[in-house]
Every structure is written in structure tokens, then in C-alpha cells.
Short mmCIF file of C-alpha atoms and ligand atoms in Angstrom, two decimals:
data_model
loop_
_atom_site.label_atom_id
_atom_site.label_comp_id
_atom_site.label_asym_id
_atom_site.label_seq_id
_atom_site.Cartn_x
_atom_site.Cartn_y
_atom_site.Cartn_z
CA MET A 28 -0.14 0.39 0.13
CA LYS A 29 1.01 3.38 -1.09
CA PHE A 30 1.36 6.11 2.41
CA GLY A 31 2.51 9.50 2.23
CA VAL A 32 2.46 13.05 3.59
CA HIS A 33 1.96 16.41 2.44
CA THR A 34 5.19 18.02 3.27
CA SER A 35 6.70 21.14 2.88
CA ILE A 36 8.34 22.93 -0.05
CA ALA A 37 10.39 25.58 1.69
CA GLY A 38 13.62 25.70 -0.21
CA GLY A 39 11.92 24.56 -3.25
CA ILE A 40 9.65 22.09 -4.94
CA ASP A 41 12.49 19.62 -4.84
CA LYS A 42 13.06 20.40 -1.54
CA ALA A 43 9.43 18.65 -0.63
CA VAL A 44 10.43 14.92 -2.05
CA VAL A 45 13.48 14.72 0.32
CA ARG A 46 11.78 15.63 3.05
CA ALA A 47 9.49 12.87 1.62
CA GLU A 48 12.02 10.06 1.43
CA GLU A 49 13.21 11.12 4.98
CA LEU A 50 9.53 10.38 6.42
CA GLY A 51 9.54 7.00 4.62
CA CYS A 52 6.73 7.95 2.32
CA ASP A 53 6.02 6.43 -1.11
CA THR A 54 3.64 9.13 -2.51
CA VAL A 55 3.48 12.64 -1.68
CA GLN A 56 1.44 15.59 -1.48
CA ILE A 57 2.68 19.32 -2.21
CA PHE A 58 1.50 22.90 -2.19
CA SER A 59 2.94 24.16 -5.38
CA SER A 60 3.14 27.73 -4.46
CA ASN A 61 1.88 29.84 -1.25
CA PRO A 62 -1.60 28.20 -0.28
CA ARG A 63 -2.48 31.50 1.11
CA GLY A 64 -0.98 33.70 -1.73
CA TRP A 65 -2.45 34.66 -5.08
CA LYS A 66 1.18 35.16 -6.43
CA ALA A 67 2.80 31.87 -7.45
CA ARG A 68 6.51 32.13 -7.91
CA GLU A 69 7.62 31.09 -11.23
CA LEU A 70 9.24 27.27 -10.58
CA ASN A 71 12.84 27.11 -12.27
CA GLU A 72 14.07 24.18 -14.82
CA LYS A 73 16.76 23.38 -12.40
CA GLU A 74 14.24 23.10 -9.52
CA ILE A 75 11.84 20.91 -11.74
CA ALA A 76 14.19 18.87 -13.16
CA LYS A 77 15.56 17.80 -9.75
CA PHE A 78 12.13 17.13 -8.26
CA LYS A 79 11.64 14.85 -10.77
CA ASP A 80 14.89 13.46 -10.57
CA ASN A 81 14.52 13.03 -6.66
CA LEU A 82 10.90 11.26 -7.51
CA THR A 83 13.01 8.30 -9.81
CA LYS A 84 15.94 8.52 -7.06
CA TYR A 85 13.25 7.67 -3.86
CA ASN A 86 10.57 6.06 -6.31
CA ILE A 87 7.85 8.40 -4.82
CA SER A 88 4.68 8.25 -6.86
CA PRO A 89 1.66 9.52 -7.11
CA VAL A 90 2.53 13.40 -7.06
CA VAL A 91 -0.56 14.97 -5.65
CA ILE A 92 -0.58 19.07 -5.37
CA HIS A 93 -3.34 20.66 -3.09
CA ALA A 94 -4.63 23.77 -4.71
CA PRO A 95 -4.32 27.18 -2.41
CA TYR A 96 -6.99 27.84 -0.34
CA LEU A 97 -7.70 31.08 -1.63
CA ILE A 98 -9.33 29.69 -4.52
CA ASN A 99 -13.39 29.91 -4.51
CA LEU A 100 -15.10 29.15 -7.53
CA ALA A 101 -18.14 29.39 -5.52
CA SER A 102 -17.90 32.89 -5.10
CA PRO A 103 -20.87 35.32 -5.69
CA LYS A 104 -17.95 37.57 -6.21
CA GLU A 105 -16.85 38.52 -9.70
CA ASP A 106 -13.14 39.94 -8.93
CA LEU A 107 -12.88 36.91 -6.57
CA TYR A 108 -14.43 34.43 -8.81
CA GLN A 109 -12.26 36.05 -11.90
CA LYS A 110 -9.31 35.96 -10.01
CA SER A 111 -9.86 32.00 -8.54
CA ILE A 112 -10.09 30.72 -12.42
CA THR A 113 -6.96 32.34 -13.31
CA ALA A 114 -5.41 30.77 -10.35
CA LEU A 115 -6.86 27.44 -11.03
CA LYS A 116 -5.49 27.63 -14.56
CA GLU A 117 -2.44 28.47 -13.29
CA GLN A 118 -2.54 25.38 -10.92
CA VAL A 119 -3.25 23.32 -13.78
CA ASP A 120 0.12 24.52 -15.65
CA ARG A 121 2.07 23.74 -12.83
CA ALA A 122 0.92 20.48 -12.57
CA ASN A 123 1.45 19.43 -15.52
CA LYS A 124 4.82 21.06 -15.32
CA ILE A 125 6.00 18.73 -12.51
CA GLY A 126 4.43 15.92 -14.12
CA ALA A 127 1.62 15.73 -10.71
CA GLN A 128 -0.76 12.62 -11.45
CA TYR A 129 -3.46 14.82 -9.10
CA LEU A 130 -4.64 18.66 -8.15
CA VAL A 131 -7.08 18.34 -5.48
CA LEU A 132 -9.48 21.18 -5.11
CA HIS A 133 -11.83 22.28 -2.50
CA PRO A 134 -15.16 22.94 -4.74
CA GLY A 135 -15.79 26.20 -2.93
CA SER A 136 -18.10 28.52 -0.69
CA HIS A 137 -20.69 30.18 -1.49
CA THR A 138 -20.49 32.51 0.97
CA GLY A 139 -23.96 34.12 0.99
CA GLY A 140 -25.17 33.79 -2.55
CA GLY A 141 -27.05 30.50 -2.14
CA VAL A 142 -25.67 26.44 -2.89
CA GLU A 143 -27.60 25.98 -5.96
CA LYS A 144 -25.67 29.62 -7.40
CA GLY A 145 -22.72 28.17 -5.85
CA ARG A 146 -22.68 25.35 -7.65
CA LYS A 147 -23.32 26.36 -11.15
CA ARG A 148 -20.35 29.04 -11.25
CA ILE A 149 -18.17 26.44 -9.85
CA ILE A 150 -19.87 23.85 -12.63
CA ALA A 151 -18.88 26.71 -15.09
CA ALA A 152 -15.17 27.66 -13.63
CA LEU A 153 -14.20 24.33 -14.22
CA ASN A 154 -15.92 23.69 -17.43
CA GLU A 155 -13.90 26.85 -18.85
CA VAL A 156 -10.60 25.50 -17.11
CA LEU A 157 -11.05 21.84 -18.61
CA SER A 158 -12.53 23.42 -21.69
CA ASN A 159 -9.82 22.56 -24.97
CA LYS A 160 -7.55 21.11 -22.34
CA GLN A 161 -5.37 17.79 -22.25
CA LEU A 162 -4.24 17.21 -18.65
CA SER A 163 -1.68 14.79 -17.99
CA PHE A 164 -3.69 14.46 -14.81
CA GLN A 165 -6.65 14.19 -13.17
CA ILE A 166 -8.20 17.16 -10.78
CA LEU A 167 -9.90 15.92 -8.01
CA LEU A 168 -12.57 17.39 -6.07
CA GLU A 169 -12.22 17.48 -2.29
CA ASN A 170 -15.59 16.56 0.27
CA VAL A 171 -15.08 19.13 2.55
CA ALA A 172 -16.41 19.26 6.52
CA GLY A 173 -19.37 21.41 5.59
CA ALA A 174 -18.73 24.06 7.66
CA GLY A 175 -19.81 27.50 6.93
CA THR A 176 -21.16 27.73 3.30
CA ALA A 177 -18.92 25.17 1.78
CA ILE A 178 -20.17 22.96 -0.87
CA GLY A 179 -19.19 19.59 -1.24
CA THR A 180 -20.17 17.68 1.60
CA THR A 181 -21.69 14.79 0.41
CA MET A 182 -21.20 12.47 -2.36
CA GLU A 183 -24.95 13.64 -3.84
CA GLU A 184 -23.50 17.27 -3.27
CA LEU A 185 -20.50 16.35 -5.41
CA SER A 186 -22.03 14.30 -7.93
CA GLN A 187 -24.43 17.19 -8.64
CA ILE A 188 -21.49 19.16 -9.69
CA TYR A 189 -19.44 16.45 -11.23
CA ASN A 190 -22.61 15.51 -13.59
CA ASN A 191 -23.08 18.84 -15.43
CA LEU A 192 -19.23 18.88 -16.37
CA VAL A 193 -18.58 18.97 -20.00
CA ASP A 194 -15.35 16.59 -19.92
CA ARG A 195 -15.77 14.29 -16.68
CA SER A 196 -12.57 12.46 -18.14
CA GLN A 197 -10.02 15.04 -16.26
CA VAL A 198 -11.64 15.06 -12.98
CA GLY A 199 -12.42 12.38 -10.45
CA LEU A 200 -12.54 12.44 -6.61
CA CYS A 201 -10.28 12.88 -3.14
CA PHE A 202 -12.03 11.56 -0.17
CA ASP A 203 -11.19 13.11 2.91
CA THR A 204 -11.86 10.98 6.16
CA CYS A 205 -12.08 13.54 8.86
CA HIS A 206 -14.23 15.77 6.39
CA GLY A 207 -16.29 12.75 5.89
CA PHE A 208 -16.59 12.13 9.36
CA ALA A 209 -17.76 15.40 10.66
CA GLY A 210 -20.03 15.77 7.01
CA GLY A 211 -21.51 12.57 8.60
CA TYR A 212 -20.53 9.82 7.40
CA ASP A 213 -19.61 6.96 10.42
CA LEU A 214 -16.10 5.62 8.98
CA ARG A 215 -15.97 3.14 12.22
CA SER A 216 -19.36 0.95 10.88
CA GLU A 217 -18.14 -1.45 8.49
CA GLN A 218 -22.01 -0.72 6.53
CA GLU A 219 -21.25 2.83 6.49
CA ILE A 220 -18.33 2.43 4.40
CA GLU A 221 -20.11 -0.18 1.71
CA GLU A 222 -22.24 2.36 1.52
CA LEU A 223 -20.00 4.98 0.94
CA LEU A 224 -18.36 3.23 -1.89
CA THR A 225 -21.33 2.19 -3.40
CA VAL A 226 -22.25 5.67 -3.70
CA ILE A 227 -18.90 6.50 -4.83
CA ASP A 228 -18.70 3.68 -7.68
CA ASP A 229 -22.41 5.11 -8.81
CA VAL A 230 -21.49 8.40 -9.33
CA PHE A 231 -17.78 8.94 -10.36
CA GLY A 232 -16.68 4.90 -10.28
CA LEU A 233 -14.29 3.72 -7.82
CA ASP A 234 -11.77 3.92 -10.19
CA LYS A 235 -11.93 7.80 -10.29
CA LEU A 236 -11.26 7.59 -6.62
CA GLY A 237 -7.75 9.14 -6.57
CA VAL A 238 -6.58 9.60 -3.45
CA ILE A 239 -7.66 9.57 0.07
CA HIS A 240 -6.60 12.08 2.82
CA ALA A 241 -6.25 10.21 5.80
CA ASN A 242 -6.52 12.17 8.62
CA ASP A 243 -8.10 11.29 11.88
CA CYS A 244 -10.98 14.11 12.95
CA LYS A 245 -11.54 15.71 16.94
CA GLY A 246 -14.78 16.77 16.05
CA ASP A 247 -17.89 14.46 16.49
CA LEU A 248 -19.62 12.59 13.44
CA GLY A 249 -21.53 14.99 11.51
CA SER A 250 -20.20 18.25 13.62
CA ASN A 251 -18.67 19.83 10.17
CA LYS A 252 -15.78 21.13 11.84
CA ASP A 253 -12.70 20.44 9.82
CA ARG A 254 -10.39 19.84 12.70
CA HIS A 255 -7.32 16.99 11.86
CA HIS A 256 -5.91 15.05 14.29
CA HIS A 257 -3.02 12.02 14.97
CA ILE A 258 -4.42 8.72 13.46
CA GLY A 259 -5.90 6.59 16.36
CA GLN A 260 -6.50 9.68 18.70
CA GLY A 261 -9.07 11.37 16.99
CA LYS A 262 -13.37 10.36 17.28
CA ILE A 263 -12.84 7.90 13.91
CA GLY A 264 -9.80 6.19 15.57
CA ASN A 265 -7.97 3.23 14.88
CA LEU A 266 -11.59 1.48 14.66
CA GLY A 267 -12.12 3.32 11.77
CA PHE A 268 -8.41 3.45 10.13
CA GLU A 269 -8.74 -0.31 10.47
CA LYS A 270 -11.40 -0.85 8.72
CA LEU A 271 -10.68 1.51 5.51
CA VAL A 272 -6.39 0.38 5.41
CA ASN A 273 -7.54 -3.60 4.97
CA HIS A 274 -10.28 -2.59 2.16
CA PRO A 275 -10.36 -4.75 -0.67
CA GLN A 276 -11.34 -1.84 -2.85
CA LEU A 277 -9.35 0.82 -0.92
CA LYS A 278 -5.60 -1.26 -1.18
CA ASP A 279 -4.47 0.46 -4.38
CA LYS A 280 -5.18 4.05 -3.11
CA PRO A 281 -2.92 6.49 -1.90
CA PHE A 282 -3.47 7.58 1.59
CA ILE A 283 -1.91 10.72 2.48
CA LEU A 284 -1.22 12.09 5.75
CA GLU A 285 -2.61 16.05 6.50
CA THR A 286 -2.10 15.01 10.18
CA PRO A 287 -1.16 18.32 12.93
CA ILE A 288 2.05 18.21 13.50
CA ASP A 289 2.45 19.38 17.43
CA GLU A 290 5.76 18.01 17.88
CA ALA A 291 8.79 17.13 16.20
CA GLY A 292 8.14 13.61 15.09
CA ASP A 293 4.59 13.50 14.32
CA ASP A 294 4.57 12.95 10.61
CA GLU A 295 6.74 9.38 11.49
CA GLN A 296 4.18 8.52 14.25
CA ASN A 297 1.23 8.81 12.20
CA LEU A 298 2.63 7.01 9.05
CA ALA A 299 3.48 4.57 11.67
CA ALA A 300 0.60 4.12 12.97
CA ILE A 301 -1.44 4.04 10.17
CA ARG A 302 0.95 1.33 8.30
CA ASP A 303 0.57 -1.15 11.81
CA LEU A 304 -3.34 -1.29 11.34
CA ILE A 305 -2.86 -3.15 7.98
CA LYS A 306 -3.61 -6.88 8.58
ZN1 ZN B 414 -7.43 17.18 2.70
ZN1 ZN B 415 -9.37 19.54 6.24
#
């Protein structure tokens, strides 16, 4: 099975791969630029070449890029909406350049504009970004915890976006366990996991489930609180993660940790904790 961690790109994207190797990752997730800034620093050719060399040398794949948090394709504000589309196009170009396999995106928050209007804006934005583009990777819509006016908590909500895209071939799903649990999916229950996978298969097809974000959850089931916790120490607990990592239909999926770093060594601990659950 493949496990990885979201690692820092401080000092260059190539350094993120070195960090991943030091942690013992099989796969890795990064931001391709500052996640809280609009302006993305230009990646130079040398840095990209080194990044790719490191991936080969350390046998790390797939590469997952997480889109910046500022991007909001559901925004009712025209300036922010246009800025978000431009920023996503830029992220798409960067993902192509560095040879990523996936670009993970939170669908967006309607911030008072209403769910339906927000959803329409997300669909229009994605259609624009994908039009006449042949990507070497997939854009993965990530389920969210459902805080505030965020869209995409349930698979049904995500399906209403996905089913209205002109080109679905380049879009898939990233399932975040913390967001899922906070959004109402009881991942401690074998039956609920089965039901969830059935819905995912019906909506997207299980092969479109590109990445699992494996995060334990501080909040209660259905609390809509996006608060990640260490594997086994949250409300999903080992009870849930044991079922997830041993599920035959999830065995080939990359599991990426976005768990907190409260102390040095926490990433190593969390990786060990989740790997320990494999039977
Ligand atoms: Zn996530
Ligand atoms: Zn989260």
C-alpha cells in the first residue's frame, strides 16, 4: 500500500521530495505555491528537473498537488471568482509542468450567494478551465467538512457538480476521512463504509477515487468541524482506520496524511500508526 504525507516546499519543490523520503513516504502531496497567496512564484527548470530526479531516485509516486485555499470557484463576488479561475489555470499549468498525477481542489464556498448559484459557478469555472485542455493528470474534487457555506460535503452534492461537467474524463474524487466523518459518514461502521463506496462507485466510478486524505477527526460525527487529528487519537480512531486500510477496494489507493504537527516526529508517528493497522 502507498502512504504519504503532505510535505513542505520550503527551499524549493525538490526539497519536498527529500523530506518525503526522509519520512519514509511512498507517495507525496505538496502545494505548488504558497497556499495562502495569489501570486505563485515561477518554478525554474532546474528545480523541476531536480524534483523529477528525486521522485525517480526515491521511487515516490503518485505526486499530488493541493490547490491553494484562496481559490473559491463558488464565490458570488465577480472579482474573486475571476481571480480564482485564473489561479486554478495557473495551478493546472504548474501541475502539468512538474508531472503531477493529481490536483486536489476544494469545490468552494458560496459565502451567502446560495448553494445552487454557487454550484453553477463551480461547474462553469471547471468547464472553462478544462475546455480544450488535455491534462496529464486529474483534477480531484475533495469532499469538505461542511463548515460555513462550503459546498461538497456529501457525495450527492459532489455528484451535482461532477455530472454537469462537459469533460468528466479529467476529473475525479479525493475523499478526506476527517471531512467525511465531520460531514456525517460514520467511518467506524463497516456498513457505512460499504454504503459510501457504493455511492462513490455509482457517482464517479471507484477508479475515479484518486486519493484518500487519511486524517483522524477531533470533532464528532456530523459536527461539520474541519479539525484534523493524529491517526488513532480522534473520533474515527483505529476502529475506523483499520477498516479503511484493509478494505479490498481501497488497497490500491494512495493514502495521504494531513495530520497535525504538534511536536517533532509527529509525521513519522502518524505514518507508523496507520501502517500498523494493516493486517
Ligand atoms: Zn484533505
Ligand atoms: Zn481539512
